GROMACS .gro file of C-alpha atoms in nm:
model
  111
    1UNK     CA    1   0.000   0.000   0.000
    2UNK     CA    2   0.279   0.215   0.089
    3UNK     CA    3   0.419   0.140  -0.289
    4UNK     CA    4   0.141   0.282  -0.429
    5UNK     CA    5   0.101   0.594  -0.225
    6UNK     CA    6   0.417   0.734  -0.209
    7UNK     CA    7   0.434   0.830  -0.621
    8UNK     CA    8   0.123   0.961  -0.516
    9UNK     CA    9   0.203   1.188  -0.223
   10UNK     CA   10   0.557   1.307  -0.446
   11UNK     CA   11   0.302   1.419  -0.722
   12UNK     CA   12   0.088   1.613  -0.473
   13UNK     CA   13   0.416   1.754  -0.327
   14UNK     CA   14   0.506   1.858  -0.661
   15UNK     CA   15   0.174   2.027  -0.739
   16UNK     CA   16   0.127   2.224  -0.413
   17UNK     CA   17   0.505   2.372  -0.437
   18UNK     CA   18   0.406   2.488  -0.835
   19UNK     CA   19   0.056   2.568  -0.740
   20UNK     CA   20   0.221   2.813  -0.440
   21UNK     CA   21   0.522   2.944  -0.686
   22UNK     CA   22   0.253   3.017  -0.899
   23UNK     CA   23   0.041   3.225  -0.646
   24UNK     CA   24   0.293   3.377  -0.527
   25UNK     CA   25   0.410   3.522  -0.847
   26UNK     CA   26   0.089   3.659  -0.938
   27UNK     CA   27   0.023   3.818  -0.654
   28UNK     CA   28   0.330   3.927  -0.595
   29UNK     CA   29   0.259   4.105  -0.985
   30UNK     CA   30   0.539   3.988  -1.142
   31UNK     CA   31   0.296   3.848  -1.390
   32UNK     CA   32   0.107   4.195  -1.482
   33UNK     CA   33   0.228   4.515  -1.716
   34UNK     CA   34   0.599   4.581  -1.734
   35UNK     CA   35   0.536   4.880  -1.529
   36UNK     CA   36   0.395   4.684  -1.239
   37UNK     CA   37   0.695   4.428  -1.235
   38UNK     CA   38   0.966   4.715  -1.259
   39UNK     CA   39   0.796   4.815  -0.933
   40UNK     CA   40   0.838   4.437  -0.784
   41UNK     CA   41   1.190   4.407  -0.870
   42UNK     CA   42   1.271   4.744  -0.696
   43UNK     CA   43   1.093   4.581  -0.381
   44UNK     CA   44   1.296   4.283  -0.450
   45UNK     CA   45   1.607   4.524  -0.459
   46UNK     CA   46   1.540   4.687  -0.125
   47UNK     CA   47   1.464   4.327   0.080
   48UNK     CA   48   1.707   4.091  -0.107
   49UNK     CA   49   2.016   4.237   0.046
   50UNK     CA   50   1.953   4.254   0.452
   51UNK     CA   51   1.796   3.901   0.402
   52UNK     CA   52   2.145   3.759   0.218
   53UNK     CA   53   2.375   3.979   0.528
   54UNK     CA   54   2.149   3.837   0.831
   55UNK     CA   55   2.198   3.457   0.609
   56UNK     CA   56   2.601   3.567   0.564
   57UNK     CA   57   2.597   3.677   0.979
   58UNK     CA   58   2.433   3.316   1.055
   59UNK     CA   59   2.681   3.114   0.875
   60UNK     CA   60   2.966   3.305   0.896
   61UNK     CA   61   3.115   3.387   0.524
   62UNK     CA   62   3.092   3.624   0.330
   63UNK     CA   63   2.981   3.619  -0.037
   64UNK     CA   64   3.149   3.879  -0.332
   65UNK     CA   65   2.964   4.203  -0.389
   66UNK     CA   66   2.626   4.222  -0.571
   67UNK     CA   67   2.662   4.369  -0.909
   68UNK     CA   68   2.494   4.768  -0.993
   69UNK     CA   69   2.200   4.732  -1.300
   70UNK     CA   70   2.307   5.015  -1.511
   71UNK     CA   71   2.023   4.992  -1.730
   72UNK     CA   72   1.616   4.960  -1.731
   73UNK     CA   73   1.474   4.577  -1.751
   74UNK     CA   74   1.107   4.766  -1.888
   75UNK     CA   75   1.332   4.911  -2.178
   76UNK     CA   76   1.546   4.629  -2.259
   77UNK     CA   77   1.251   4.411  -2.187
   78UNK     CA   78   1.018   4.629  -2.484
   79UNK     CA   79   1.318   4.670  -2.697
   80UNK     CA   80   1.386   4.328  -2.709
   81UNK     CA   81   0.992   4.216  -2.758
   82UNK     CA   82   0.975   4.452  -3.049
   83UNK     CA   83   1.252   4.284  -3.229
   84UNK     CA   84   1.175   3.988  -3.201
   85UNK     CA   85   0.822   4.045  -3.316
   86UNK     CA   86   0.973   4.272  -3.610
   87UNK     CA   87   1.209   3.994  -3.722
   88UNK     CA   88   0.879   3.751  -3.696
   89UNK     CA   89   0.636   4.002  -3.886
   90UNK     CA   90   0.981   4.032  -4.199
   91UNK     CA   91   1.049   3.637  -4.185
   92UNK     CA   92   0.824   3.589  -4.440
   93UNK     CA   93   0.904   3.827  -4.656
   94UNK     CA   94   1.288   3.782  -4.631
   95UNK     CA   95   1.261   3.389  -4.689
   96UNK     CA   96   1.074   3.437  -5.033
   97UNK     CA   97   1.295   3.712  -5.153
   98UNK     CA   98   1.609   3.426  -5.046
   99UNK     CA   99   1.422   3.190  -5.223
  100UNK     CA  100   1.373   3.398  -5.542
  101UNK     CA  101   1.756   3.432  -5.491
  102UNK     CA  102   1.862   3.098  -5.476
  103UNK     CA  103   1.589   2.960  -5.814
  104UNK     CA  104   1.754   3.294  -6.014
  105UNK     CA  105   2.083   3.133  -5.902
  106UNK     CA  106   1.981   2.781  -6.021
  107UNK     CA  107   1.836   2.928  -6.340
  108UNK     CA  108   2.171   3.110  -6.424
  109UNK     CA  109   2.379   2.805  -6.374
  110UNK     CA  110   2.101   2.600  -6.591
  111UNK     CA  111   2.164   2.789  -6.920
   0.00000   0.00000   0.00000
């Protein structure tokens, strides 16, 4: 009986601990407007670093220093979402004028 319960109880396990990451991260907002999770990570910013010193003071080493973010995660997040979607929107185009390309190329070596 135990056999059969315990794949049973790690599935559960499994489930809860995704269900609550899950929770956590919407209500937390990290799953909203880009404007709403730059205002989560600068929370995360601000209560990240006493928690990892009062960790480093309990076990007694001490870790290298956190690097500075010179730059805006909502910029280079939009910047690179609208390449991406620009090189997705030209794909098409670009692979049929490649492919007109390569059958001119075939037709010149053909004559």
């Amino acid at each position: 009986m135990a056999a059969k319960l315990l794949p049973v109880l790690k599935l559960a396990t499994k489930v809860t601990i995704a269900g609550g990451a899950l929770y956590v991260t919407y209500d937390s907002g990290l799953l909203g407007g880009s404007a709403q999770g730059s205002e989560v990570l600068g929370k995360a910013k601000a209560a990240i670093p006493p928690a990892v010193d009062e960790w480093v003071k309990y076990f007694g080493f001490e870790l290298p220093a956190f690097p500075k973010m010179g730059f805006s995660p909502v910029e280079a997040w939009n910047s690179g979402v609208q390449s991406s979607i620009s090189v997705l929107s030209s794909g098409p185009t670009a692979l049929g004028g490649y492919t007109n390309q390569g059958l001119q190329y075939l037709k010149d070596l053909t004559k």
